[in-house]
Amino acid sequence: MPAIKYRVTLTDEEVQMLEALLRKGKSSARKQTRARILLKAAAGCKDAAIMEALGVSATMVYNTRQRCVEEGVEAALSDRPRPGKAPKLTDKQCAHVIATACTPPPAGHDH
């Protein structure tokens, strides 16, 4: 394998924060997996060992390392915002639809 391009170094506070995140178990599985990747990478594990231990792809290990080095630990743990299709209705239109749906049915109709 090629040399590791992004070396993860964590401060004691960051290590404690990641370990606390894993102990609590209240976060998403993806966030916990990324925390484990960062802890193993900071401990000096090779990518192949991390992949085998955690059952993740090389891309996930590489991307997590890269985001940690370039953007910080918090950015490495969370997903980037995903682009999506713009909503078809505005907030005002949604409120009107909800209000209409919650009113009693007109005379002669079941709903």
GROMACS .gro file of C-alpha atoms in nm:
model
  111
    1MET     CA    1   0.000   0.000   0.000
    2PRO     CA    2   0.120   0.356  -0.057
    3ALA     CA    3   0.242   0.573   0.226
    4ILE     CA    4  -0.026   0.734   0.440
    5LYS     CA    5  -0.088   1.081   0.304
    6TYR     CA    6  -0.297   1.213   0.594
    7ARG     CA    7  -0.158   1.148   0.942
    8VAL     CA    8  -0.415   1.183   1.216
    9THR     CA    9  -0.291   1.336   1.541
   10LEU     CA   10  -0.538   1.393   1.821
   11THR     CA   11  -0.506   1.597   2.136
   12ASP     CA   12  -0.590   1.440   2.472
   13GLU     CA   13  -0.919   1.632   2.479
   14GLU     CA   14  -1.015   1.502   2.133
   15VAL     CA   15  -0.933   1.145   2.234
   16GLN     CA   16  -1.145   1.180   2.548
   17MET     CA   17  -1.431   1.329   2.346
   18LEU     CA   18  -1.421   1.041   2.094
   19GLU     CA   19  -1.405   0.777   2.367
   20ALA     CA   20  -1.697   0.941   2.549
   21LEU     CA   21  -1.894   0.943   2.224
   22LEU     CA   22  -1.835   0.569   2.188
   23ARG     CA   23  -1.917   0.495   2.554
   24LYS     CA   24  -2.250   0.675   2.546
   25GLY     CA   25  -2.373   0.492   2.236
   26LYS     CA   26  -2.636   0.759   2.163
   27SER     CA   27  -2.491   0.871   1.829
   28SER     CA   28  -2.543   0.722   1.485
   29ALA     CA   29  -2.355   0.411   1.376
   30ARG     CA   30  -2.174   0.608   1.105
   31LYS     CA   31  -2.051   0.863   1.359
   32GLN     CA   32  -1.931   0.588   1.592
   33THR     CA   33  -1.751   0.410   1.308
   34ARG     CA   34  -1.576   0.732   1.211
   35ALA     CA   35  -1.476   0.788   1.574
   36ARG     CA   36  -1.325   0.438   1.585
   37ILE     CA   37  -1.139   0.505   1.259
   38LEU     CA   38  -0.992   0.826   1.401
   39LEU     CA   39  -0.885   0.659   1.725
   40LYS     CA   40  -0.718   0.373   1.543
   41ALA     CA   41  -0.553   0.607   1.293
   42ALA     CA   42  -0.419   0.824   1.574
   43ALA     CA   43  -0.283   0.513   1.744
   44GLY     CA   44  -0.076   0.443   1.432
   45CYS     CA   45  -0.275   0.160   1.274
   46LYS     CA   46  -0.239   0.109   0.900
   47ASP     CA   47  -0.541   0.151   0.676
   48ALA     CA   48  -0.557  -0.224   0.602
   49ALA     CA   49  -0.572  -0.305   0.974
   50ILE     CA   50  -0.846  -0.046   1.030
   51MET     CA   51  -1.046  -0.181   0.735
   52GLU     CA   52  -1.023  -0.536   0.864
   53ALA     CA   53  -1.098  -0.449   1.227
   54LEU     CA   54  -1.400  -0.229   1.154
   55GLY     CA   55  -1.528  -0.384   0.831
   56VAL     CA   56  -1.518  -0.058   0.635
   57SER     CA   57  -1.391   0.034   0.290
   58ALA     CA   58  -1.058   0.194   0.206
   59THR     CA   59  -1.244   0.499   0.080
   60MET     CA   60  -1.416   0.553   0.413
   61VAL     CA   61  -1.087   0.531   0.601
   62TYR     CA   62  -0.914   0.766   0.355
   63ASN     CA   63  -1.197   1.021   0.352
   64THR     CA   64  -1.225   1.021   0.731
   65ARG     CA   65  -0.850   1.075   0.768
   66GLN     CA   66  -0.855   1.353   0.508
   67ARG     CA   67  -1.147   1.541   0.664
   68CYS     CA   68  -0.993   1.515   1.010
   69VAL     CA   69  -0.661   1.661   0.894
   70GLU     CA   70  -0.809   1.930   0.670
   71GLU     CA   71  -1.127   2.030   0.856
   72GLY     CA   72  -1.100   1.896   1.211
   73VAL     CA   73  -1.241   1.615   1.420
   74GLU     CA   74  -1.600   1.742   1.433
   75ALA     CA   75  -1.615   1.773   1.053
   76ALA     CA   76  -1.472   1.421   1.014
   77LEU     CA   77  -1.745   1.275   1.236
   78SER     CA   78  -2.044   1.427   1.058
   79ASP     CA   79  -2.184   1.397   0.708
   80ARG     CA   80  -2.157   1.686   0.469
   81PRO     CA   81  -2.488   1.842   0.366
   82ARG     CA   82  -2.631   1.667   0.066
   83PRO     CA   83  -2.770   1.859  -0.225
   84GLY     CA   84  -3.130   1.786  -0.287
   85LYS     CA   85  -3.423   1.887  -0.494
   86ALA     CA   86  -3.587   2.212  -0.388
   87PRO     CA   87  -3.918   2.167  -0.206
   88LYS     CA   88  -4.224   2.190  -0.430
   89LEU     CA   89  -4.427   2.384  -0.173
   90THR     CA   90  -4.336   2.688   0.030
   91ASP     CA   91  -4.390   2.695   0.407
   92LYS     CA   92  -4.706   2.899   0.361
   93GLN     CA   93  -4.844   2.649   0.107
   94CYS     CA   94  -4.763   2.358   0.339
   95ALA     CA   95  -4.947   2.530   0.624
   96HIS     CA   96  -5.252   2.581   0.398
   97VAL     CA   97  -5.254   2.213   0.293
   98ILE     CA   98  -5.230   2.100   0.656
   99ALA     CA   99  -5.506   2.339   0.765
  100THR     CA  100  -5.731   2.216   0.482
  101ALA     CA  101  -5.664   1.851   0.568
  102CYS     CA  102  -5.745   1.907   0.936
  103THR     CA  103  -6.084   2.073   0.878
  104PRO     CA  104  -6.409   1.871   0.890
  105PRO     CA  105  -6.521   1.731   0.554
  106PRO     CA  106  -6.771   1.928   0.347
  107ALA     CA  107  -7.138   1.827   0.361
  108GLY     CA  108  -7.205   1.511   0.166
  109HIS     CA  109  -6.845   1.383   0.175
  110ASP     CA  110  -6.676   1.128   0.402
  111HIS     CA  111  -6.339   1.300   0.407
   0.00000   0.00000   0.00000
